[in-house]
Coordinates of C-alpha atoms in Angstrom, one line a residue:
M446 CA 56.3 114.4 -203.0
F447 CA 57.5 116.9 -200.4
I448 CA 59.1 114.0 -198.5
L449 CA 61.0 112.7 -201.6
I450 CA 62.3 116.3 -202.3
A451 CA 63.5 116.8 -198.8
F452 CA 65.1 113.4 -198.7
G453 CA 66.8 114.1 -202.1
I454 CA 68.2 117.4 -200.8
A455 CA 69.6 115.6 -197.8
L456 CA 71.3 113.0 -199.9
L457 CA 72.7 115.6 -202.3
A458 CA 74.0 117.8 -199.5
N459 CA 75.7 114.8 -197.9
K460 CA 77.3 113.8 -201.1
F461 CA 78.3 116.8 -203.0
T462 CA 78.8 119.7 -200.5
T463 CA 82.5 119.9 -199.8
S464 CA 82.7 122.6 -197.0
T465 CA 81.9 121.1 -193.7
T466 CA 80.0 124.2 -192.4
K467 CA 77.9 124.4 -195.6
K468 CA 77.3 120.6 -195.6
N469 CA 76.1 120.7 -192.0
F470 CA 73.8 123.6 -192.6
V471 CA 72.3 122.3 -195.9
F472 CA 72.0 118.7 -194.5
E473 CA 70.4 119.8 -191.2
T474 CA 68.0 122.1 -193.0
A475 CA 67.0 119.2 -195.4
I476 CA 66.5 116.9 -192.4
L477 CA 64.4 119.6 -190.8
L478 CA 62.3 119.9 -193.9
L479 CA 62.1 116.0 -194.1
S480 CA 60.9 115.8 -190.5
F481 CA 58.3 118.5 -191.1
A482 CA 57.1 116.7 -194.2
V483 CA 56.9 113.4 -192.4
G484 CA 54.9 115.0 -189.6
I485 CA 52.4 116.5 -192.1
V486 CA 52.0 113.1 -193.9
V487 CA 51.6 111.1 -190.7
L488 CA 49.1 113.6 -189.2
V489 CA 46.9 113.6 -192.4
T490 CA 47.1 109.8 -192.5
H491 CA 46.0 109.4 -189.0
T492 CA 43.1 111.8 -189.2
D493 CA 40.0 109.6 -189.5
S494 CA 37.9 112.2 -191.0
N495 CA 40.2 112.1 -194.2
R496 CA 38.9 108.6 -194.9
K497 CA 36.0 108.1 -197.3
N498 CA 34.2 105.6 -195.2
N499 CA 34.4 107.6 -192.0
Y500 CA 30.9 108.4 -190.9
S501 CA 31.7 112.1 -190.6
N502 CA 31.8 112.3 -194.4
H503 CA 28.2 111.0 -194.7
P504 CA 25.8 113.9 -193.7
T505 CA 22.7 111.5 -193.5
V506 CA 24.0 110.1 -190.2
Y507 CA 23.3 113.6 -188.6
E508 CA 20.0 114.3 -190.4
K509 CA 17.9 111.4 -189.2
A510 CA 17.9 108.4 -187.0
N511 CA 19.8 105.4 -188.4
W512 CA 20.4 101.8 -187.3
I513 CA 24.0 101.8 -186.1
E514 CA 26.1 98.8 -185.1
V515 CA 29.1 99.5 -182.8
V516 CA 31.8 97.7 -180.8
V517 CA 32.4 99.1 -177.3
R518 CA 36.1 100.0 -176.9
E519 CA 36.4 101.9 -173.7
K520 CA 34.4 102.8 -170.6
L521 CA 34.6 106.4 -169.5
K522 CA 34.0 108.1 -166.2
S523 CA 30.3 108.0 -165.6
S524 CA 28.0 110.8 -164.2
P525 CA 25.4 110.2 -161.6
Q526 CA 22.8 109.9 -164.2
N527 CA 24.6 108.4 -167.3
N528 CA 27.2 105.8 -168.3
R529 CA 29.6 106.9 -171.1
Y530 CA 31.5 104.7 -173.6
I531 CA 33.8 105.1 -176.6
A532 CA 32.6 102.8 -179.4
Y533 CA 33.8 102.0 -183.0
I534 CA 31.1 102.1 -185.7
Q535 CA 30.9 99.1 -187.9
K536 CA 27.7 99.7 -189.9
V537 CA 25.2 102.4 -190.5
N538 CA 22.0 101.0 -192.0
H539 CA 23.9 97.9 -193.3
Q540 CA 26.5 100.2 -195.0
S541 CA 30.1 99.6 -193.9
L542 CA 31.3 102.9 -192.2
E543 CA 33.8 103.3 -189.5
G544 CA 34.8 105.9 -186.9
K545 CA 34.8 106.5 -183.1
I546 CA 31.7 107.9 -181.3
L547 CA 30.9 108.8 -177.7
I548 CA 27.8 106.9 -176.4
T549 CA 25.8 108.2 -173.5
I550 CA 23.4 105.7 -171.9
P551 CA 21.1 106.6 -169.0
K552 CA 21.6 104.3 -165.9
S553 CA 19.0 101.8 -165.4
N554 CA 18.5 99.0 -162.9
N555 CA 17.0 96.7 -165.5
A556 CA 19.6 97.4 -168.1
K557 CA 22.3 94.9 -169.1
E558 CA 25.8 95.7 -168.1
I559 CA 27.9 96.9 -171.0
V560 CA 31.5 95.8 -171.2
V561 CA 34.4 96.4 -173.6
G562 CA 33.9 94.1 -176.5
H563 CA 30.1 94.2 -176.6
R564 CA 28.5 94.5 -180.1
L565 CA 25.5 96.8 -179.9
R566 CA 22.8 97.8 -182.4
F567 CA 20.4 100.7 -181.8
K568 CA 18.6 103.3 -183.7
T569 CA 19.5 106.9 -183.1
K570 CA 20.7 110.2 -184.8
L571 CA 24.3 111.1 -184.3
I572 CA 24.9 114.5 -182.9
K573 CA 28.0 116.6 -183.9
T574 CA 30.2 117.7 -180.9
E575 CA 29.2 121.1 -180.0
I576 CA 31.5 124.1 -179.8
P577 CA 31.8 125.9 -176.5
K578 CA 28.6 127.8 -175.6
N579 CA 30.3 130.3 -173.3
P580 CA 33.4 132.5 -173.5
N581 CA 36.7 131.0 -172.5
Q582 CA 35.0 127.6 -171.8
F583 CA 36.9 124.3 -172.2
D584 CA 36.5 123.3 -175.9
Y585 CA 35.2 119.7 -175.4
S586 CA 34.6 119.5 -179.2
A587 CA 38.2 120.1 -179.9
Y588 CA 39.2 117.7 -177.2
L589 CA 37.1 114.9 -178.8
K590 CA 38.3 115.7 -182.3
N591 CA 41.9 115.2 -181.2
K592 CA 40.7 111.8 -180.1
Q593 CA 39.1 111.2 -183.6
I594 CA 35.6 111.4 -182.2
Y595 CA 33.3 113.6 -184.3
A596 CA 29.9 112.8 -182.9
Q597 CA 27.9 111.6 -179.8
A598 CA 24.9 109.4 -179.5
Y599 CA 22.3 109.3 -176.8
V600 CA 20.7 105.8 -176.5
N601 CA 17.9 104.5 -174.4
P602 CA 19.1 101.2 -172.6
E603 CA 15.8 99.5 -173.5
A604 CA 16.4 100.2 -177.2
I605 CA 19.8 98.5 -177.4
F606 CA 20.1 95.1 -179.1
Y607 CA 23.1 92.9 -178.1
H608 CA 24.8 90.5 -180.4
K609 CA 25.5 87.1 -179.0
K610 CA 29.2 87.1 -179.9
N611 CA 31.5 89.8 -178.5
V612 CA 34.5 91.1 -180.4
Q613 CA 37.3 89.2 -178.6
D614 CA 40.4 91.3 -179.4
I615 CA 43.1 92.5 -177.1
W616 CA 41.0 95.3 -175.7
F617 CA 38.3 92.7 -174.7
Y618 CA 40.7 90.4 -172.9
T619 CA 42.5 93.3 -171.0
S620 CA 39.1 94.7 -169.9
K621 CA 38.0 91.3 -168.8
L622 CA 41.3 90.9 -166.9
R623 CA 40.8 94.3 -165.2
T624 CA 37.3 93.1 -164.3
T625 CA 38.6 89.9 -162.8
I626 CA 41.1 91.7 -160.7
I627 CA 38.5 94.2 -159.3
T628 CA 36.0 91.3 -158.7
H629 CA 38.6 89.3 -156.7
L630 CA 39.6 92.4 -154.7
E631 CA 35.9 93.2 -153.9
Q632 CA 35.4 89.6 -152.9
S633 CA 38.4 89.9 -150.6
G634 CA 36.7 92.8 -148.8
F635 CA 38.9 95.6 -150.2
D636 CA 37.6 99.0 -149.0
K637 CA 35.2 100.5 -151.6
K638 CA 36.6 104.0 -151.2
A639 CA 40.2 102.9 -151.5
L640 CA 39.7 100.5 -154.4
P641 CA 39.2 103.1 -157.2
V642 CA 42.4 104.9 -156.1
A643 CA 44.2 101.5 -156.2
M644 CA 42.9 100.9 -159.7
A645 CA 44.1 104.4 -160.8
L646 CA 47.5 103.9 -159.2
L647 CA 48.2 100.5 -160.5
L648 CA 46.1 100.2 -163.7
G649 CA 45.4 103.8 -164.8
Q650 CA 41.7 103.4 -164.5
Q651 CA 40.2 106.5 -163.0
Q652 CA 36.5 106.1 -164.1
D653 CA 35.2 105.3 -160.5
I654 CA 37.2 107.6 -158.4
D655 CA 35.0 109.9 -156.2
P656 CA 35.1 113.6 -157.5
D657 CA 35.9 114.9 -154.0
I658 CA 39.1 112.7 -154.0
T659 CA 40.1 113.9 -157.4
K660 CA 39.6 117.5 -156.3
D661 CA 41.7 116.9 -153.3
Y662 CA 44.5 115.6 -155.4
Q663 CA 44.3 118.5 -157.7
Y664 CA 44.4 121.1 -154.9
A665 CA 47.3 119.2 -153.2
G666 CA 49.3 119.2 -156.5
A667 CA 49.3 115.4 -156.6
V668 CA 46.9 114.6 -159.4
H669 CA 49.8 113.2 -161.4
I670 CA 49.8 110.3 -158.9
L671 CA 46.5 109.1 -160.1
S672 CA 47.8 108.8 -163.7
V673 CA 50.2 105.9 -164.5
S674 CA 53.4 107.5 -165.5
G675 CA 57.2 107.2 -165.3
L676 CA 57.0 107.1 -161.4
H677 CA 54.6 104.1 -161.5
I678 CA 56.4 102.3 -164.4
G679 CA 59.8 102.8 -162.6
F680 CA 58.5 100.8 -159.6
I681 CA 57.2 98.0 -162.0
V682 CA 60.6 97.8 -163.7
L683 CA 62.4 97.5 -160.4
L684 CA 60.1 94.6 -159.4
I685 CA 60.6 92.9 -162.7
N686 CA 64.4 93.2 -162.4
F687 CA 64.3 91.9 -158.9
L688 CA 62.2 88.9 -160.0
M689 CA 64.6 88.2 -162.9
R690 CA 67.7 88.2 -160.7
P691 CA 68.1 84.3 -160.7
I692 CA 68.4 84.4 -164.5
P693 CA 72.1 84.2 -165.4
N694 CA 73.8 87.3 -166.9
T695 CA 74.9 85.3 -170.1
Q696 CA 74.2 86.4 -173.6
K697 CA 71.1 84.3 -173.8
G698 CA 70.1 85.3 -170.2
R699 CA 70.4 88.9 -170.9
F700 CA 68.3 88.5 -174.2
L701 CA 65.7 86.6 -172.1
K702 CA 65.7 89.4 -169.5
L703 CA 65.2 92.0 -172.2
S704 CA 62.4 90.1 -173.9
I705 CA 60.5 89.6 -170.6
S706 CA 61.0 93.3 -169.6
L707 CA 59.8 94.6 -173.0
L708 CA 56.9 92.1 -173.1
S709 CA 55.9 93.0 -169.5
L710 CA 55.9 96.7 -170.2
A711 CA 53.9 96.3 -173.4
L712 CA 51.3 94.2 -171.6
F713 CA 51.0 96.6 -168.7
G714 CA 50.6 99.6 -171.1
I715 CA 47.7 97.8 -172.8
L716 CA 46.3 96.9 -169.4
A717 CA 46.4 100.5 -168.4
G718 CA 44.6 101.7 -171.6
L719 CA 47.7 103.1 -173.5
A720 CA 47.2 106.6 -172.1
P721 CA 49.7 109.1 -173.5
S722 CA 51.7 109.3 -170.2
V723 CA 51.8 105.4 -170.1
V724 CA 53.0 105.1 -173.7
R725 CA 55.7 107.8 -173.0
S726 CA 57.0 106.1 -169.9
I727 CA 56.9 102.6 -171.4
T728 CA 58.7 103.9 -174.5
M729 CA 61.4 105.6 -172.4
F730 CA 62.0 102.6 -170.2
S731 CA 62.1 100.3 -173.3
F732 CA 64.9 102.4 -174.8
V733 CA 66.8 102.2 -171.5
A734 CA 66.3 98.5 -171.3
V735 CA 67.6 98.0 -174.9
G736 CA 70.7 100.3 -174.1
H737 CA 71.5 98.2 -171.1
Y738 CA 71.2 95.0 -173.3
W739 CA 73.8 96.3 -175.7
R740 CA 75.8 97.6 -172.8
R741 CA 75.7 101.2 -174.1
S742 CA 75.3 104.3 -172.0
T743 CA 72.1 106.0 -173.2
N744 CA 72.0 109.8 -173.6
I745 CA 68.7 110.8 -171.9
Y746 CA 68.1 113.7 -174.2
H747 CA 68.5 111.5 -177.3
T748 CA 66.1 109.0 -175.7
L749 CA 63.6 111.8 -175.0
V750 CA 63.7 112.9 -178.6
V751 CA 63.7 109.5 -180.2
S752 CA 60.7 108.4 -177.9
I753 CA 58.8 111.6 -178.9
F754 CA 59.4 110.8 -182.6
L755 CA 58.4 107.2 -182.4
I756 CA 55.3 107.9 -180.3
L757 CA 54.2 110.7 -182.6
L758 CA 55.0 108.6 -185.7
F759 CA 52.2 106.2 -184.6
Q760 CA 49.9 108.5 -182.6
P761 CA 50.4 112.1 -183.9
Y762 CA 47.4 113.4 -182.1
F763 CA 49.2 112.7 -178.7
L764 CA 51.0 116.1 -179.4
F765 CA 47.8 117.8 -178.6
D766 CA 47.1 115.8 -175.4
V767 CA 47.6 117.8 -172.2
G768 CA 48.9 114.8 -170.3
F769 CA 51.6 114.1 -173.0
Q770 CA 52.7 117.7 -173.0
L771 CA 52.9 117.9 -169.1
S772 CA 54.7 114.4 -169.0
Y773 CA 57.6 115.5 -171.3
A774 CA 57.8 119.0 -169.8
A775 CA 58.1 117.5 -166.4
L776 CA 60.7 114.8 -167.5
F777 CA 62.8 117.3 -169.4
F778 CA 63.1 119.7 -166.4
I779 CA 63.7 116.7 -164.1
V780 CA 66.6 115.6 -166.3
W781 CA 67.9 119.1 -166.9
L782 CA 67.3 121.2 -163.7
Q783 CA 67.3 118.7 -160.9
P784 CA 71.0 117.8 -161.0
M785 CA 71.8 121.6 -160.7
L786 CA 69.4 121.8 -157.7
A787 CA 70.8 118.8 -156.1
K788 CA 74.4 120.1 -156.2
Y789 CA 73.5 123.0 -153.7
W790 CA 73.4 120.6 -150.8
T791 CA 74.8 117.1 -150.4
P792 CA 73.6 115.6 -147.1
K793 CA 75.8 113.0 -145.5
N794 CA 72.8 111.2 -144.0
K795 CA 71.1 108.9 -146.5
M796 CA 67.7 109.7 -145.2
L797 CA 68.1 113.4 -145.6
Q798 CA 69.5 112.7 -149.0
F799 CA 66.4 110.8 -149.9
F800 CA 64.2 113.6 -148.9
W801 CA 66.3 116.2 -150.5
D802 CA 66.1 114.4 -153.8
I803 CA 62.3 114.3 -153.5
I804 CA 62.2 118.1 -153.0
T805 CA 64.5 118.8 -155.9
V806 CA 62.8 116.3 -158.3
S807 CA 59.3 117.8 -157.3
F808 CA 60.5 121.4 -157.6
A809 CA 62.0 120.8 -161.1
A810 CA 59.0 119.0 -162.3
Q811 CA 56.5 121.6 -161.0
L812 CA 58.6 124.5 -162.4
G813 CA 58.7 122.8 -165.8
T814 CA 55.0 122.3 -165.9
L815 CA 54.0 125.6 -164.4
P816 CA 53.4 127.6 -167.5
L817 CA 51.4 124.7 -169.1
S818 CA 49.4 124.1 -165.9
V819 CA 48.3 127.7 -165.6
Y820 CA 47.5 127.9 -169.3
Y821 CA 45.3 124.8 -169.2
F822 CA 43.9 124.8 -165.7
H823 CA 44.4 128.4 -164.5
Q824 CA 45.5 127.2 -161.1
F825 CA 48.7 126.3 -159.1
P826 CA 48.9 124.3 -155.8
G827 CA 51.3 126.2 -153.6
L828 CA 52.0 123.2 -151.2
F829 CA 53.1 120.7 -154.0
F830 CA 56.4 120.2 -152.4
V831 CA 54.9 119.3 -149.0
T832 CA 52.5 116.9 -150.7
N833 CA 55.4 115.1 -152.5
L834 CA 57.6 115.1 -149.4
L835 CA 54.9 113.3 -147.4
V836 CA 53.4 111.1 -150.1
L837 CA 56.1 109.8 -152.3
P838 CA 57.9 107.7 -149.7
L839 CA 54.5 106.2 -148.9
L840 CA 53.7 105.8 -152.6
S841 CA 56.8 103.6 -153.1
V842 CA 55.5 101.1 -150.6
I843 CA 52.0 101.3 -151.9
M844 CA 53.2 100.5 -155.5
L845 CA 55.3 97.5 -154.4
L846 CA 52.5 96.1 -152.3
G847 CA 50.0 96.9 -155.1
V848 CA 51.9 95.1 -157.8
L849 CA 52.0 92.0 -155.6
V850 CA 48.3 92.2 -154.7
I851 CA 47.3 92.8 -158.3
T852 CA 49.4 89.9 -159.5
I853 CA 47.8 87.5 -157.0
A854 CA 44.3 89.0 -157.6
T855 CA 44.6 88.2 -161.3
F856 CA 44.2 84.4 -160.4
T857 CA 42.2 84.3 -157.2
S858 CA 40.8 86.2 -154.2
L859 CA 43.1 87.2 -151.4
P860 CA 42.9 86.7 -147.6
I861 CA 42.0 89.9 -145.7
W862 CA 45.4 90.2 -144.0
C863 CA 47.0 90.3 -147.4
I864 CA 45.2 93.3 -148.7
K865 CA 44.9 95.3 -145.5
P866 CA 48.5 96.9 -145.7
L867 CA 47.7 98.2 -149.2
E868 CA 44.2 99.4 -148.1
W869 CA 45.6 101.2 -145.1
G870 CA 48.4 102.7 -147.1
I871 CA 45.9 104.1 -149.7
S872 CA 43.7 105.4 -146.9
V873 CA 46.5 107.1 -145.1
M874 CA 47.7 108.7 -148.4
N875 CA 44.1 110.0 -149.1
A876 CA 44.1 111.5 -145.6
I877 CA 47.3 113.2 -146.1
I878 CA 46.2 114.6 -149.5
H879 CA 43.0 115.8 -148.0
W880 CA 44.8 117.5 -145.2
V881 CA 47.1 119.3 -147.5
A882 CA 44.2 120.3 -149.9
S883 CA 42.3 121.8 -146.9
F884 CA 44.8 124.7 -146.8
E885 CA 42.8 126.6 -149.5
S886 CA 44.7 129.8 -149.1
F887 CA 47.8 128.1 -150.6
I888 CA 45.7 127.1 -153.8
F889 CA 46.0 129.8 -156.4
T890 CA 43.1 129.7 -158.8
N891 CA 41.7 131.7 -161.7
I892 CA 45.1 132.8 -163.0
P893 CA 44.8 134.3 -166.3
S894 CA 47.0 133.1 -169.2
T895 CA 47.1 133.0 -173.0
F896 CA 49.1 130.8 -175.5
N897 CA 51.5 133.7 -176.1
L898 CA 52.0 134.3 -172.4
M899 CA 52.7 130.6 -171.9
I900 CA 55.4 130.5 -174.7
A901 CA 57.0 133.6 -173.3
S902 CA 57.0 132.1 -169.7
Y903 CA 58.8 129.1 -171.0
C904 CA 61.5 131.3 -172.8
L905 CA 61.9 133.2 -169.6
L906 CA 62.2 130.0 -167.5
I907 CA 64.7 128.4 -169.9
A908 CA 66.7 131.7 -170.1
L909 CA 66.9 131.8 -166.2
V910 CA 68.1 128.2 -166.0
V911 CA 70.7 128.8 -168.7
W912 CA 71.8 132.0 -166.9
W913 CA 72.0 130.3 -163.6
K914 CA 74.0 127.4 -165.0
K915 CA 76.7 129.8 -166.3
K916 CA 76.4 133.5 -165.8
S917 CA 77.6 135.7 -168.6
F918 CA 76.7 139.1 -170.1
K919 CA 74.9 137.6 -173.1
R920 CA 72.9 135.3 -170.9
T921 CA 72.0 138.3 -168.7
V922 CA 70.8 140.2 -171.7
L923 CA 68.7 137.1 -172.8
V924 CA 67.1 136.9 -169.4
F925 CA 66.2 140.6 -169.4
S926 CA 64.9 140.4 -173.0
A927 CA 62.6 137.5 -172.0
I928 CA 61.4 139.4 -168.9
I929 CA 60.5 142.4 -171.2
V930 CA 58.6 140.1 -173.6
V931 CA 56.6 138.7 -170.8
Q932 CA 55.8 142.2 -169.5
I933 CA 54.8 143.4 -173.0
I934 CA 52.4 140.5 -173.4
L935 CA 50.9 141.1 -169.9
I936 CA 50.5 144.9 -170.5
K937 CA 49.0 144.3 -173.9
N938 CA 46.5 141.8 -172.5
K939 CA 45.6 144.3 -169.7
L940 CA 45.2 147.2 -172.2
D941 CA 43.2 145.2 -174.7
Y942 CA 40.6 144.3 -172.1
G943 CA 41.1 147.4 -169.9
S944 CA 40.1 149.7 -172.7
S945 CA 37.1 147.6 -174.0
K946 CA 33.5 147.3 -172.9
E947 CA 31.2 144.3 -173.3
W948 CA 27.7 143.2 -172.6
V949 CA 27.3 139.4 -172.5
V950 CA 24.3 137.1 -172.1
L951 CA 25.7 133.8 -170.9
N952 CA 24.4 130.3 -171.7
A953 CA 23.5 129.1 -168.2
P954 CA 20.8 126.4 -168.0
K955 CA 17.7 127.4 -166.1
K956 CA 19.4 130.7 -165.2
T957 CA 19.7 134.3 -166.6
I958 CA 23.2 135.6 -166.2
I959 CA 24.4 138.9 -167.9
C960 CA 28.0 140.2 -167.5
Q961 CA 28.5 143.9 -168.2
R962 CA 32.3 144.4 -168.4
I963 CA 33.7 147.9 -168.3
G964 CA 37.5 147.5 -168.6
N965 CA 38.7 145.1 -166.1
E966 CA 35.6 145.2 -163.9
I967 CA 32.6 143.0 -164.3
E968 CA 29.1 143.6 -163.2
V969 CA 27.1 140.4 -162.9
I970 CA 23.3 140.9 -163.5
S971 CA 21.3 137.9 -162.7
N972 CA 17.8 136.7 -161.6
G973 CA 18.5 135.9 -157.9
L974 CA 22.0 134.5 -158.1
Q975 CA 23.5 134.7 -154.6
S976 CA 27.1 136.0 -153.9
E977 CA 28.4 132.6 -153.0
E978 CA 27.0 131.2 -156.2
V979 CA 28.6 133.9 -158.2
Q980 CA 32.1 133.1 -156.8
K981 CA 31.6 129.4 -157.4
N982 CA 30.0 129.7 -160.8
R983 CA 32.4 128.0 -163.3
I984 CA 30.9 130.0 -166.3
L985 CA 31.4 133.4 -164.6
Q986 CA 34.9 132.6 -163.3
N987 CA 36.0 131.4 -166.8
Y988 CA 34.8 134.6 -168.3
A989 CA 36.6 136.7 -165.7
T990 CA 39.8 134.8 -166.0
G991 CA 39.9 134.9 -169.7
T992 CA 39.4 138.6 -169.8
F993 CA 41.9 139.5 -167.1
S994 CA 39.1 140.9 -165.1
A995 CA 37.4 140.7 -161.7
I996 CA 33.8 140.5 -160.6
T997 CA 33.2 143.8 -158.7
K998 CA 29.5 144.2 -158.6
E999 CA 26.3 142.1 -158.5
S1000 CA 22.9 143.5 -159.6
P1001 CA 19.4 142.2 -159.9
L1002 CA 17.9 141.7 -163.3
K1003 CA 15.7 144.8 -164.7
N1004 CA 13.3 145.0 -167.5
V1005 CA 15.3 147.7 -169.3
A1006 CA 19.1 148.1 -169.9
Y1007 CA 21.3 150.4 -171.9
F1008 CA 24.6 149.6 -173.4
N1009 CA 26.6 151.3 -176.2
R1010 CA 23.7 153.3 -177.3
N1011 CA 21.5 150.2 -177.4
R1012 CA 18.2 150.0 -175.6
I1013 CA 17.7 146.5 -174.4
L1014 CA 14.2 145.3 -173.3
I1015 CA 14.4 142.3 -170.9
L1016 CA 11.1 140.2 -170.6
D1017 CA 10.9 137.7 -167.9
S1018 CA 8.1 135.5 -166.4
S1019 CA 6.4 138.7 -165.1
S1020 CA 5.8 139.7 -168.7
V1021 CA 6.2 143.4 -168.0
Y1022 CA 7.2 145.4 -171.1
F1023 CA 7.0 148.9 -172.4
P1024 CA 4.9 149.1 -175.7
N1025 CA 5.7 151.7 -178.4
K1026 CA 9.2 152.2 -177.3
A1027 CA 12.0 151.8 -179.8
T1028 CA 14.1 148.7 -178.8
D1029 CA 17.4 147.6 -180.3
I1030 CA 17.6 144.2 -178.5
L1031 CA 14.8 142.1 -177.0
L1032 CA 15.9 139.6 -174.5
L1033 CA 13.5 136.8 -173.5
T1034 CA 14.2 135.0 -170.2
A1035 CA 12.3 132.7 -167.8
S1036 CA 9.7 131.6 -170.4
P1037 CA 7.5 134.7 -170.5
K1038 CA 4.0 134.3 -171.7
V1039 CA 3.9 137.1 -174.3
N1040 CA 2.6 137.7 -177.8
L1041 CA 6.0 138.0 -179.6
E1042 CA 4.5 139.0 -182.9
R1043 CA 2.7 142.0 -181.3
I1044 CA 5.9 143.0 -179.4
I1045 CA 8.0 142.9 -182.6
K1046 CA 5.5 145.1 -184.3
T1047 CA 5.1 147.7 -181.5
N1048 CA 8.8 147.8 -180.3
K1049 CA 10.5 146.9 -183.6
P1050 CA 13.6 145.1 -182.1
K1051 CA 16.7 144.7 -184.4
I1052 CA 17.3 141.3 -182.9
V1053 CA 15.6 138.8 -180.5
V1054 CA 17.7 136.9 -178.0
A1055 CA 16.6 133.9 -175.9
D1056 CA 18.8 132.5 -173.2
A1057 CA 18.8 129.0 -171.7
S1058 CA 16.3 129.8 -168.9
N1059 CA 13.4 129.4 -171.4
Y1060 CA 11.4 126.2 -172.3
K1061 CA 12.8 124.6 -175.6
S1062 CA 9.2 124.5 -176.9
L1063 CA 8.8 128.3 -176.5
V1064 CA 12.1 128.9 -178.0
N1065 CA 11.2 127.0 -181.2
L1066 CA 7.9 129.0 -181.5
W1067 CA 9.8 132.3 -181.0
E1068 CA 12.2 131.3 -183.7
Q1069 CA 9.4 130.6 -186.2
T1070 CA 7.8 133.9 -185.4
C1071 CA 11.1 135.8 -185.9
N1072 CA 11.6 134.0 -189.2
Q1073 CA 8.2 135.1 -190.4
Q1074 CA 8.8 138.6 -189.3
K1075 CA 12.3 138.5 -190.8
I1076 CA 13.9 139.4 -187.5
P1077 CA 17.3 137.9 -186.5
F1078 CA 16.9 135.4 -183.7
H1079 CA 19.7 134.2 -181.4
S1080 CA 19.2 131.3 -179.0
T1081 CA 22.1 130.8 -176.6
R1082 CA 21.2 127.2 -176.2
E1083 CA 21.8 126.6 -180.0
K1084 CA 24.3 129.4 -180.9
G1085 CA 26.1 130.1 -177.6
Y1086 CA 26.5 133.3 -175.7
F1087 CA 25.4 136.7 -177.1
Y1088 CA 27.4 139.7 -176.8
I1089 CA 27.7 143.4 -177.7
K1090 CA 31.1 144.9 -177.8
E1091 CA 32.2 148.5 -177.9

């Protein structure tokens, strides 16, 4: 109804408004409302949980084990212990339900290899995706929900039944093609360390990359190289255009070229898994190809807006994908800012011009993604321009060689001399990335940020570029206003945390970690956590970064603590406690062998807390005891971190 009303207003404004100014204002307002309405409808329509036959609307799938039939759609990055897959549910106990789930299967030498298209049947209880158990932790639950995944399943490989017939759809054949390519390259003797990087560069498959290599690319500011994006698609388009040069430039020839280009891009996108960055790049280049076919100059900004609209029309949840946001931010600033940077120096030497273009493009892209990168990842690679300067020329050669090698590997194995140049190129690139990443002093980590600060930073960045493009009094005022807003947000964050106190029991498996924050200073209280471990502990660093604070002190765990007029009794494996002492909070750690009922009667705590260092069986018994005694019980393993705030 909202769409029809907005559409009607737009038609009426266009027909009956006589004044040009009023007509434009009313018409543009109506179009804005119409776009907003379309966005709401598309988002609601593409939300799987709104469908009646989605498993998330049937609570019984979470309450007990059920027989579940699924089709494997995608293989994810595995851990040392488990393989992980995204699968589509077809049936639950012979009832036709649907929806995506995440399946985790322990690795086993005797288990059958699972591939995309396999139909599996197993009995298990679906587990809802958990909310973060520690402060400022990455919200994996929200990440999965944006991908329409509402549950996980842990399945024993021996308990899986395989259907004889696979689901042979486009995902099955593209996965089979990728497997064929990898098999042929392995048979050709391709280096096992370089092969996963080649698959990431050429096919967007990052599942098998060594974590240390990924870390090097992150620290060197080159992680975007491992995701197929506009840079990679550009090389592919150049190769396609080169191969189609013999086709005559007639009306029919141009149409044939356009058809081949669009089909090739679509097939490559499916082969690369239709990641947001791939979809964005393919859509952009498709618009450019269509524009060339009609012999019309394409406005890059219009192309950007239309591509965003079309992509979100079919995949609205891409809007919440970090890769999608970073891709468009980088592309917008390359198109907008890079030409201004390039004007400051025009080298006469073509080689210098080539490297100058690399520097300006890299700087514009990194500047455009800086607020987003700091907000999501809290780090910034200081040597990104050095990385791009050294790697991008080599990457162009690697991509051209890679496309040729992949094309041949689709049909047969290759001789060793044919794959060695590509293998050496990737090995050299990895070595360069590792060398740049080794300068850790240029890697700025644990940078605090908030959503408001990120938005204000973009306002400041845009204001600076606008002022730099054409200086005026109004634009100068705009820049200073943006600076003031950023400073106000920073000061507010500092004051909010600087004037507060907090005592937090973190959810750390097999460890007891307590943070006592007084203003912007954190004291870490733990049972034997070394200083090096404190600095490397991701849970602690997330907490410090999120509260604009720093870890200034480390202390051993004691049996009694005081905070905000609360007496806290801490029982560990030594089971030492002080009877007949009034206790506000009782903290159980390291599975102490105590009579909890007697302690509750003698010490009368207001709440009992058990952290993740305790055995699950003991935690369950303690919870039952607390329920009987009508005492609140908080398990960090189940409910997440526990805190007291002043």
